[in-house]
Amino acid sequence: MAFRFATRLFGAALVLLSAAGSALAHPHVWVTMKTQVIYAPDGTVTGLKQDWTFDEAFTAFALQGLERNKDGSYPDSVLKPLAEVNVTSLKEYDYFVKGKTAKAAMVFKDPTDYSLTFENDALTLHFILPLVKPVPAKGTMTFDIYDPSYFVSFEFAEKDTVSLSGAPAGCTFQVITPDQPQTMQLSEAFFSDPSASANYGAQYADKIQVKCP
């Protein structure tokens, strides 16, 4: 499933493994992310702003053969269509985002304000993921951003990892990193079996926990 996402993501072929028969098969794409929780003036949470920076190798394959400016940057005529392919492809996977309060899971709408930027030989996808219905800030809510199949590895950036935009006074957050499981050498056959790999990536997922009085 996630392989189709990665190949459709930029409409480019992804070279999976450099050595045939490699046993340590996953992940194939690395994403460094920042997340901003967005609050409305009435104190409700309205959505998330995501900034995902793709690894240099995947960026290179995604942009292979595409037009560049003389200064090495990419024009809007290249980046805008790629951004649209990104968000269109992500819908099938619920944007790799899960949110919940103590009472219920959150439901997100399609992304808005999406764009791609190219800097330091890496592409970064920016988008806002709005909630279908704003959620009251009071209490505890959690957000998980991960690929269940672990084809794509999501890790938080070292700086400015999470921010709360317009949050009521007293709101705090923490990033909860799970104890890393022992590394397993698993073949592509394991990850191609939906029943075996359906939620493998959850054990590696960092969690954002937000609390408001």
PDB file of N, CA and C in Angstrom, residues 8 33 61 79 103 118 126-127 168 200 204 207:
ATOM      1  N   ARG A   8       3.405   7.149  -6.392  1.00  0.00           N
ATOM      2  CA  ARG A   8       2.460   8.142  -6.885  1.00  0.00           C
ATOM      3  C   ARG A   8       2.777   9.526  -6.341  1.00  0.00           C
ATOM      4  N   MET A  33       9.720  15.807  10.302  1.00  0.00           N
ATOM      5  CA  MET A  33       8.477  16.586  10.350  1.00  0.00           C
ATOM      6  C   MET A  33       8.436  17.582  11.505  1.00  0.00           C
ATOM      7  N   PHE A  61      15.229  11.377  -6.676  1.00  0.00           N
ATOM      8  CA  PHE A  61      14.449  10.561  -7.594  1.00  0.00           C
ATOM      9  C   PHE A  61      13.162  11.264  -7.998  1.00  0.00           C
ATOM     10  N   LEU A  79       6.987  22.685  -8.961  1.00  0.00           N
ATOM     11  CA  LEU A  79       6.651  22.396  -7.567  1.00  0.00           C
ATOM     12  C   LEU A  79       5.138  22.367  -7.309  1.00  0.00           C
ATOM     13  N   LYS A 103     -12.594  11.277  24.383  1.00  0.00           N
ATOM     14  CA  LYS A 103     -13.923  10.761  24.072  1.00  0.00           C
ATOM     15  C   LYS A 103     -14.040  10.160  22.681  1.00  0.00           C
ATOM     16  N   PHE A 118      11.931  23.695  -1.988  1.00  0.00           N
ATOM     17  CA  PHE A 118      13.171  22.956  -2.203  1.00  0.00           C
ATOM     18  C   PHE A 118      14.315  23.750  -1.602  1.00  0.00           C
ATOM     19  N   HIS A 126       4.402  21.302   2.688  1.00  0.00           N
ATOM     20  CA  HIS A 126       3.703  22.092   3.700  1.00  0.00           C
ATOM     21  C   HIS A 126       2.199  21.984   3.436  1.00  0.00           C
ATOM     22  N   PHE A 127       1.424  21.715   4.460  1.00  0.00           N
ATOM     23  CA  PHE A 127      -0.031  21.697   4.278  1.00  0.00           C
ATOM     24  C   PHE A 127      -0.736  21.836   5.613  1.00  0.00           C
ATOM     25  N   PRO A 168      -5.093  28.601  24.088  1.00  0.00           N
ATOM     26  CA  PRO A 168      -5.469  29.286  25.328  1.00  0.00           C
ATOM     27  C   PRO A 168      -4.348  29.208  26.361  1.00  0.00           C
ATOM     28  N   TYR A 200       2.564  -2.339  11.651  1.00  0.00           N
ATOM     29  CA  TYR A 200       3.929  -2.530  12.138  1.00  0.00           C
ATOM     30  C   TYR A 200       4.554  -1.208  12.561  1.00  0.00           C
ATOM     31  N   TYR A 204       6.957   2.361  16.277  1.00  0.00           N
ATOM     32  CA  TYR A 204       8.014   3.361  16.146  1.00  0.00           C
ATOM     33  C   TYR A 204       7.494   4.788  16.220  1.00  0.00           C
ATOM     34  N   LYS A 207       4.394  10.276  19.688  1.00  0.00           N
ATOM     35  CA  LYS A 207       3.040  10.769  19.951  1.00  0.00           C
ATOM     36  C   LYS A 207       3.118  12.188  20.493  1.00  0.00           C
TER      37      LYS A 207
END
